């Protein structure tokens, strides 16, 4: 059974015309702002995020730095020993 205009199953012809006349928005709110305003907003957001950071104390910073330097020194020594061993093994194998 075909219903008249206004049926639940078939939309009105006026609704289809009204929808086709609407232009889609490009970019939302960002499209309205210029590049300098967007850049300023970006930097304001960076500063706001940096204020949320829990910064380490001087004691924590020195202890973390010491641990990192110690670990790097151990890794350098380990790689040096492995390189030295592989160098001698290659000289032994290939003469």
PDB file of N, CA, C and O in Angstrom, residues 65-81:
ATOM      1  N   UNK A  65      70.116  10.275  35.832  1.00  0.00           N
ATOM      2  CA  UNK A  65      71.238  10.515  34.921  1.00  0.00           C
ATOM      3  C   UNK A  65      72.397   9.585  35.231  1.00  0.00           C
ATOM      4  O   UNK A  65      73.029   9.029  34.323  1.00  0.00           O
ATOM      5  N   UNK A  66      72.676   9.391  36.516  1.00  0.00           N
ATOM      6  CA  UNK A  66      73.759   8.492  36.922  1.00  0.00           C
ATOM      7  C   UNK A  66      73.475   7.068  36.465  1.00  0.00           C
ATOM      8  O   UNK A  66      74.364   6.382  35.945  1.00  0.00           O
ATOM      9  N   UNK A  67      72.266   6.610  36.642  1.00  0.00           N
ATOM     10  CA  UNK A  67      71.902   5.257  36.224  1.00  0.00           C
ATOM     11  C   UNK A  67      72.055   5.101  34.712  1.00  0.00           C
ATOM     12  O   UNK A  67      72.592   4.091  34.229  1.00  0.00           O
ATOM     13  N   UNK A  68      71.617   6.093  33.945  1.00  0.00           N
ATOM     14  CA  UNK A  68      71.717   6.015  32.489  1.00  0.00           C
ATOM     15  C   UNK A  68      73.177   5.990  32.048  1.00  0.00           C
ATOM     16  O   UNK A  68      73.570   5.178  31.196  1.00  0.00           O
ATOM     17  N   UNK A  69      74.000   6.857  32.611  1.00  0.00           N
ATOM     18  CA  UNK A  69      75.417   6.889  32.235  1.00  0.00           C
ATOM     19  C   UNK A  69      76.093   5.577  32.601  1.00  0.00           C
ATOM     20  O   UNK A  69      76.898   5.036  31.828  1.00  0.00           O
ATOM     21  N   UNK A  70      75.787   5.038  33.777  1.00  0.00           N
ATOM     22  CA  UNK A  70      76.359   3.757  34.196  1.00  0.00           C
ATOM     23  C   UNK A  70      75.939   2.632  33.239  1.00  0.00           C
ATOM     24  O   UNK A  70      76.762   1.816  32.813  1.00  0.00           O
ATOM     25  N   UNK A  71      74.681   2.595  32.887  1.00  0.00           N
ATOM     26  CA  UNK A  71      74.179   1.571  31.962  1.00  0.00           C
ATOM     27  C   UNK A  71      74.843   1.696  30.590  1.00  0.00           C
ATOM     28  O   UNK A  71      75.235   0.696  29.990  1.00  0.00           O
ATOM     29  N   UNK A  72      74.984   2.904  30.096  1.00  0.00           N
ATOM     30  CA  UNK A  72      75.620   3.119  28.790  1.00  0.00           C
ATOM     31  C   UNK A  72      77.079   2.684  28.840  1.00  0.00           C
ATOM     32  O   UNK A  72      77.584   2.058  27.895  1.00  0.00           O
ATOM     33  N   UNK A  73      77.773   2.973  29.937  1.00  0.00           N
ATOM     34  CA  UNK A  73      79.171   2.552  30.076  1.00  0.00           C
ATOM     35  C   UNK A  73      79.281   1.035  30.057  1.00  0.00           C
ATOM     36  O   UNK A  73      80.189   0.471  29.419  1.00  0.00           O
ATOM     37  N   UNK A  74      78.359   0.342  30.744  1.00  0.00           N
ATOM     38  CA  UNK A  74      78.365  -1.126  30.744  1.00  0.00           C
ATOM     39  C   UNK A  74      78.103  -1.658  29.333  1.00  0.00           C
ATOM     40  O   UNK A  74      78.774  -2.599  28.879  1.00  0.00           O
ATOM     41  N   UNK A  75      77.163  -1.071  28.622  1.00  0.00           N
ATOM     42  CA  UNK A  75      76.862  -1.523  27.263  1.00  0.00           C
ATOM     43  C   UNK A  75      78.038  -1.275  26.323  1.00  0.00           C
ATOM     44  O   UNK A  75      78.332  -2.110  25.458  1.00  0.00           O
ATOM     45  N   UNK A  76      78.734  -0.144  26.488  1.00  0.00           N
ATOM     46  CA  UNK A  76      79.915   0.126  25.659  1.00  0.00           C
ATOM     47  C   UNK A  76      80.982  -0.932  25.923  1.00  0.00           C
ATOM     48  O   UNK A  76      81.604  -1.460  24.991  1.00  0.00           O
ATOM     49  N   UNK A  77      81.191  -1.254  27.196  1.00  0.00           N
ATOM     50  CA  UNK A  77      82.191  -2.269  27.546  1.00  0.00           C
ATOM     51  C   UNK A  77      81.803  -3.626  26.962  1.00  0.00           C
ATOM     52  O   UNK A  77      82.660  -4.347  26.427  1.00  0.00           O
ATOM     53  N   UNK A  78      80.536  -3.983  27.043  1.00  0.00           N
ATOM     54  CA  UNK A  78      80.074  -5.269  26.520  1.00  0.00           C
ATOM     55  C   UNK A  78      80.258  -5.353  25.003  1.00  0.00           C
ATOM     56  O   UNK A  78      80.763  -6.353  24.489  1.00  0.00           O
ATOM     57  N   UNK A  79      79.896  -4.313  24.299  1.00  0.00           N
ATOM     58  CA  UNK A  79      80.046  -4.302  22.847  1.00  0.00           C
ATOM     59  C   UNK A  79      81.529  -4.331  22.468  1.00  0.00           C
ATOM     60  O   UNK A  79      81.923  -5.004  21.501  1.00  0.00           O
ATOM     61  N   UNK A  80      82.362  -3.642  23.226  1.00  0.00           N
ATOM     62  CA  UNK A  80      83.803  -3.652  22.962  1.00  0.00           C
ATOM     63  C   UNK A  80      84.381  -5.048  23.122  1.00  0.00           C
ATOM     64  O   UNK A  80      85.161  -5.510  22.273  1.00  0.00           O
ATOM     65  N   UNK A  81      84.001  -5.750  24.187  1.00  0.00           N
ATOM     66  CA  UNK A  81      84.495  -7.111  24.422  1.00  0.00           C
ATOM     67  C   UNK A  81      84.023  -8.046  23.309  1.00  0.00           C
ATOM     68  O   UNK A  81      84.812  -8.850  22.782  1.00  0.00           O
TER      69      UNK A  81
END
